[in-house]
Amino acid sequence: EVQLVESGGGLIQPGGSLRLSCEASGFTFGHYWLHWVRQPPGKGLLWVSRVNSDGSKTDYADSVKGRFTISRDNAKNTLFLQMNSLRVEDTALYYCARETSGSGYYYDSWGQGTLVIVSS
Amino acid sequence: SSELTQALSVSVALGQTAKITCEEDNIGGKAVYWYQQRPGQAPVVVIYRDDNRPSGIPERFSGSNSGNTATLTISGAQAGDEADYYCQVWDNGMVFGGGTKLTVL
């Protein structure tokens, strides 16, 4: 069974930093592109970032470019999101999600999310 | 970059057909995906590449995509279908619609 378990969220002041982790199991981690998607409280889904299977290629939403860094450790089956210069508008539930392989650009597995609250 | 427009809410009587739309100029030229998100849960894909249903998704879920509108159709809506539904395309990043809250009356 595919499992994605996020951690690292919490309450942080504006301008601060957090590092999110997503531990994966139940599949060959190094074969998949992985993403971070966030959902502000009571609002819709917003794509944040993605990384390719070996970590050599990354993409970011304009809203986080230059502040967030996605990375992965294939030896530890773990995805990361380093978030710097956090803003109030970064408050959200952060999901890691696995991009499907071969059937198009969509997510076939999601974690349960980790909540980030940016507030003074 | 894509901007996908969805109605905020749709209501349907139990057992009737619900249609949830996702609009963008020439969306018919893109592959559209649909997710269901029940309260407090992560999203689940219910339709991929316009009209394909993943294993485990009931046959009452179907999709279409043409022109400026993609549509998710739920035939014979059940109480358990009450959820938020999001459309999604790929356009230099994953792009989601704003979501539609489906209420089953």
GROMACS .gro file of C-alpha atoms in nm:
model
  225
    1GLU     CA    1   0.000   0.000   0.000
    2VAL     CA    2   0.131   0.341  -0.099
    3GLN     CA    3   0.177   0.569   0.201
    4LEU     CA    4   0.292   0.929   0.222
    5VAL     CA    5   0.332   1.079   0.568
    6GLU     CA    6   0.408   1.448   0.608
    7SER     CA    7   0.561   1.610   0.914
    8GLY     CA    8   0.732   1.930   1.020
    9GLY     CA    9   0.444   2.173   1.021
   10GLY     CA   10   0.371   2.412   1.304
   11LEU     CA   11   0.328   2.770   1.413
   12ILE     CA   12   0.597   3.006   1.289
   13GLN     CA   13   0.639   3.382   1.286
   14PRO     CA   14   0.649   3.576   0.961
   15GLY     CA   15   1.000   3.574   0.817
   16GLY     CA   16   1.081   3.241   0.978
   17SER     CA   17   1.176   2.905   0.828
   18LEU     CA   18   1.039   2.554   0.841
   19ARG     CA   19   1.139   2.226   0.682
   20LEU     CA   20   0.866   1.984   0.588
   21SER     CA   21   0.928   1.615   0.534
   22CYS     CA   22   0.729   1.345   0.360
   23GLU     CA   23   0.820   0.984   0.428
   24ALA     CA   24   0.710   0.739   0.162
   25SER     CA   25   0.654   0.366   0.165
   26GLY     CA   26   0.486   0.096  -0.039
   27PHE     CA   27   0.638   0.186  -0.376
   28THR     CA   28   0.972   0.238  -0.551
   29PHE     CA   29   1.034   0.593  -0.436
   30GLY     CA   30   1.305   0.676  -0.688
   31HIS     CA   31   1.079   0.607  -0.985
   32TYR     CA   32   0.832   0.890  -0.931
   33TRP     CA   33   0.808   1.264  -0.957
   34LEU     CA   34   0.683   1.412  -0.629
   35HIS     CA   35   0.503   1.736  -0.554
   36TRP     CA   36   0.397   1.964  -0.274
   37VAL     CA   37   0.045   2.102  -0.290
   38ARG     CA   38  -0.105   2.334  -0.031
   39GLN     CA   39  -0.454   2.423   0.078
   40PRO     CA   40  -0.519   2.738   0.280
   41PRO     CA   41  -0.787   2.691   0.547
   42GLY     CA   42  -1.129   2.673   0.386
   43LYS     CA   43  -0.989   2.730   0.039
   44GLY     CA   44  -0.885   2.538  -0.269
   45LEU     CA   45  -0.579   2.345  -0.380
   46LEU     CA   46  -0.265   2.524  -0.490
   47TRP     CA   47   0.037   2.364  -0.650
   48VAL     CA   48   0.366   2.457  -0.481
   49SER     CA   49   0.654   2.262  -0.630
   50ARG     CA   50   0.772   1.940  -0.792
   51VAL     CA   51   1.092   1.741  -0.820
   52ASN     CA   52   1.181   1.473  -1.071
   53SER     CA   53   1.267   1.117  -0.982
   54ASP     CA   54   1.640   1.167  -0.920
   55GLY     CA   55   1.616   1.518  -0.775
   56SER     CA   56   1.794   1.689  -1.063
   57LYS     CA   57   1.499   1.895  -1.185
   58THR     CA   58   1.270   2.118  -0.984
   59ASP     CA   59   0.986   2.358  -1.057
   60TYR     CA   60   0.806   2.611  -0.840
   61ALA     CA   61   0.494   2.819  -0.836
   62ASP     CA   62   0.570   3.189  -0.879
   63SER     CA   63   0.435   3.258  -0.530
   64VAL     CA   64   0.712   3.056  -0.363
   65LYS     CA   65   0.999   3.084  -0.613
   66GLY     CA   66   1.317   3.199  -0.441
   67ARG     CA   67   1.180   3.123  -0.092
   68PHE     CA   68   1.102   2.750  -0.101
   69THR     CA   69   1.332   2.463  -0.200
   70ILE     CA   70   1.216   2.113  -0.279
   71SER     CA   71   1.453   1.819  -0.250
   72ARG     CA   72   1.453   1.446  -0.195
   73ASP     CA   73   1.664   1.171  -0.046
   74ASN     CA   74   1.599   0.855  -0.245
   75ALA     CA   75   1.807   0.647  -0.006
   76LYS     CA   76   1.571   0.743   0.277
   77ASN     CA   77   1.249   0.754   0.072
   78THR     CA   78   1.189   1.109   0.190
   79LEU     CA   79   1.077   1.429   0.021
   80PHE     CA   80   1.151   1.771   0.171
   81LEU     CA   81   1.032   2.127   0.142
   82GLN     CA   82   1.254   2.396   0.291
   83MET     CA   83   1.045   2.707   0.343
   84ASN     CA   84   1.220   3.036   0.414
   85SER     CA   85   1.096   3.394   0.451
   86LEU     CA   86   0.754   3.267   0.541
   87ARG     CA   87   0.455   3.495   0.496
   88VAL     CA   88   0.109   3.498   0.651
   89GLU     CA   89  -0.030   3.391   0.313
   90ASP     CA   90   0.178   3.071   0.327
   91THR     CA   91  -0.055   2.945   0.601
   92ALA     CA   92  -0.200   2.619   0.470
   93LEU     CA   93  -0.221   2.244   0.495
   94TYR     CA   94   0.073   2.113   0.296
   95TYR     CA   95   0.030   1.785   0.112
   96CYS     CA   96   0.293   1.577  -0.056
   97ALA     CA   97   0.160   1.398  -0.360
   98ARG     CA   98   0.288   1.139  -0.603
   99GLU     CA   99   0.255   1.213  -0.973
  100THR     CA  100   0.131   0.912  -1.159
  101SER     CA  101   0.361   0.733  -1.396
  102GLY     CA  102   0.253   0.710  -1.758
  103SER     CA  103  -0.115   0.807  -1.753
  104GLY     CA  104  -0.081   1.181  -1.757
  105TYR     CA  105  -0.006   1.468  -1.522
  106TYR     CA  106  -0.206   1.397  -1.209
  107TYR     CA  107  -0.172   1.268  -0.856
  108ASP     CA  108  -0.253   0.910  -0.772
  109SER     CA  109  -0.154   0.928  -0.406
  110TRP     CA  110  -0.160   1.198  -0.141
  111GLY     CA  111  -0.050   1.223   0.219
  112GLN     CA  112  -0.281   1.353   0.490
  113GLY     CA  113  -0.100   1.684   0.509
  114THR     CA  114   0.090   1.888   0.767
  115LEU     CA  115  -0.042   2.223   0.883
  116VAL     CA  116   0.173   2.535   0.862
  117ILE     CA  117   0.050   2.847   1.039
  118VAL     CA  118   0.240   3.169   0.984
  119SER     CA  119   0.136   3.425   1.240
  120SER     CA  120   0.283   3.673   1.483
  121SER     CA  121  -0.092   3.021  -1.745
  122SER     CA  122  -0.426   2.844  -1.721
  123GLU     CA  123  -0.711   2.976  -1.511
  124LEU     CA  124  -0.984   2.723  -1.450
  125THR     CA  125  -1.330   2.845  -1.351
  126GLN     CA  126  -1.568   2.635  -1.146
  127ALA     CA  127  -1.902   2.718  -0.989
  128LEU     CA  128  -1.876   2.756  -0.612
  129SER     CA  129  -2.159   2.514  -0.544
  130VAL     CA  130  -2.389   2.264  -0.709
  131SER     CA  131  -2.688   2.092  -0.553
  132VAL     CA  132  -2.846   1.768  -0.666
  133ALA     CA  133  -3.133   1.558  -0.537
  134LEU     CA  134  -3.046   1.213  -0.413
  135GLY     CA  135  -3.036   0.972  -0.706
  136GLN     CA  136  -3.034   1.243  -0.970
  137THR     CA  137  -2.754   1.355  -1.202
  138ALA     CA  138  -2.505   1.624  -1.106
  139LYS     CA  139  -2.290   1.809  -1.355
  140ILE     CA  140  -1.985   2.003  -1.241
  141THR     CA  141  -1.812   2.216  -1.499
  142CYS     CA  142  -1.463   2.355  -1.542
  143GLU     CA  143  -1.420   2.636  -1.791
  144GLU     CA  144  -1.125   2.785  -1.974
  145ASP     CA  145  -1.067   2.897  -2.330
  146ASN     CA  146  -0.984   2.589  -2.540
  147ILE     CA  147  -0.968   2.358  -2.241
  148GLY     CA  148  -1.072   2.086  -2.486
  149GLY     CA  149  -0.712   2.085  -2.608
  150LYS     CA  150  -0.579   1.985  -2.268
  151ALA     CA  151  -0.610   1.676  -2.055
  152VAL     CA  152  -0.836   1.740  -1.756
  153TYR     CA  153  -0.835   1.558  -1.426
  154TRP     CA  154  -1.096   1.560  -1.151
  155TYR     CA  155  -1.050   1.512  -0.776
  156GLN     CA  156  -1.300   1.451  -0.500
  157GLN     CA  157  -1.217   1.585  -0.155
  158ARG     CA  158  -1.439   1.486   0.132
  159PRO     CA  159  -1.423   1.698   0.451
  160GLY     CA  160  -1.104   1.640   0.645
  161GLN     CA  161  -0.958   1.410   0.383
  162ALA     CA  162  -0.699   1.432   0.111
  163PRO     CA  163  -0.818   1.458  -0.250
  164VAL     CA  164  -0.876   1.147  -0.457
  165VAL     CA  165  -0.870   1.138  -0.836
  166VAL     CA  166  -1.204   1.029  -0.982
  167ILE     CA  167  -1.140   1.102  -1.351
  168TYR     CA  168  -0.810   1.119  -1.540
  169ARG     CA  169  -0.735   1.234  -1.893
  170ASP     CA  170  -1.081   1.377  -1.951
  171ASP     CA  171  -1.293   1.065  -1.933
  172ASN     CA  172  -1.105   0.779  -1.771
  173ARG     CA  173  -1.205   0.634  -1.439
  174PRO     CA  174  -0.941   0.486  -1.205
  175SER     CA  175  -1.000   0.145  -1.063
  176GLY     CA  176  -1.220   0.159  -0.758
  177ILE     CA  177  -1.413   0.467  -0.871
  178PRO     CA  178  -1.783   0.393  -0.924
  179GLU     CA  179  -1.920   0.389  -1.278
  180ARG     CA  180  -2.156   0.673  -1.192
  181PHE     CA  181  -1.859   0.910  -1.226
  182SER     CA  182  -1.785   1.015  -1.583
  183GLY     CA  183  -1.609   1.299  -1.759
  184SER     CA  184  -1.606   1.486  -2.085
  185ASN     CA  185  -1.403   1.770  -2.231
  186SER     CA  186  -1.469   1.978  -2.540
  187GLY     CA  187  -1.437   2.336  -2.652
  188ASN     CA  188  -1.421   2.565  -2.351
  189THR     CA  189  -1.578   2.330  -2.096
  190ALA     CA  190  -1.484   2.012  -1.916
  191THR     CA  191  -1.760   1.836  -1.726
  192LEU     CA  192  -1.770   1.588  -1.442
  193THR     CA  193  -2.099   1.401  -1.434
  194ILE     CA  194  -2.223   1.205  -1.136
  195SER     CA  195  -2.518   0.989  -1.234
  196GLY     CA  196  -2.743   0.874  -0.952
  197ALA     CA  197  -2.574   1.089  -0.689
  198GLN     CA  198  -2.537   0.932  -0.346
  199ALA     CA  199  -2.508   1.095  -0.005
  200GLY     CA  200  -2.144   0.986   0.006
  201ASP     CA  201  -2.071   1.191  -0.307
  202GLU     CA  202  -2.115   1.512  -0.110
  203ALA     CA  203  -1.770   1.669  -0.131
  204ASP     CA  204  -1.560   1.936  -0.295
  205TYR     CA  205  -1.460   1.863  -0.653
  206TYR     CA  206  -1.158   2.014  -0.825
  207CYS     CA  207  -1.057   2.010  -1.189
  208GLN     CA  208  -0.689   2.018  -1.278
  209VAL     CA  209  -0.470   2.057  -1.584
  210TRP     CA  210  -0.098   2.071  -1.643
  211ASP     CA  211   0.032   2.407  -1.769
  212ASN     CA  212   0.391   2.463  -1.658
  213GLY     CA  213   0.277   2.338  -1.322
  214MET     CA  214  -0.034   2.178  -1.184
  215VAL     CA  215  -0.326   2.418  -1.213
  216PHE     CA  216  -0.642   2.361  -1.014
  217GLY     CA  217  -0.985   2.508  -1.048
  218GLY     CA  218  -1.128   2.686  -0.747
  219GLY     CA  219  -1.342   2.389  -0.651
  220THR     CA  220  -1.714   2.313  -0.647
  221LYS     CA  221  -1.899   2.206  -0.335
  222LEU     CA  222  -2.151   1.937  -0.422
  223THR     CA  223  -2.452   1.911  -0.193
  224VAL     CA  224  -2.677   1.606  -0.218
  225LEU     CA  225  -3.028   1.693  -0.103
   0.00000   0.00000   0.00000
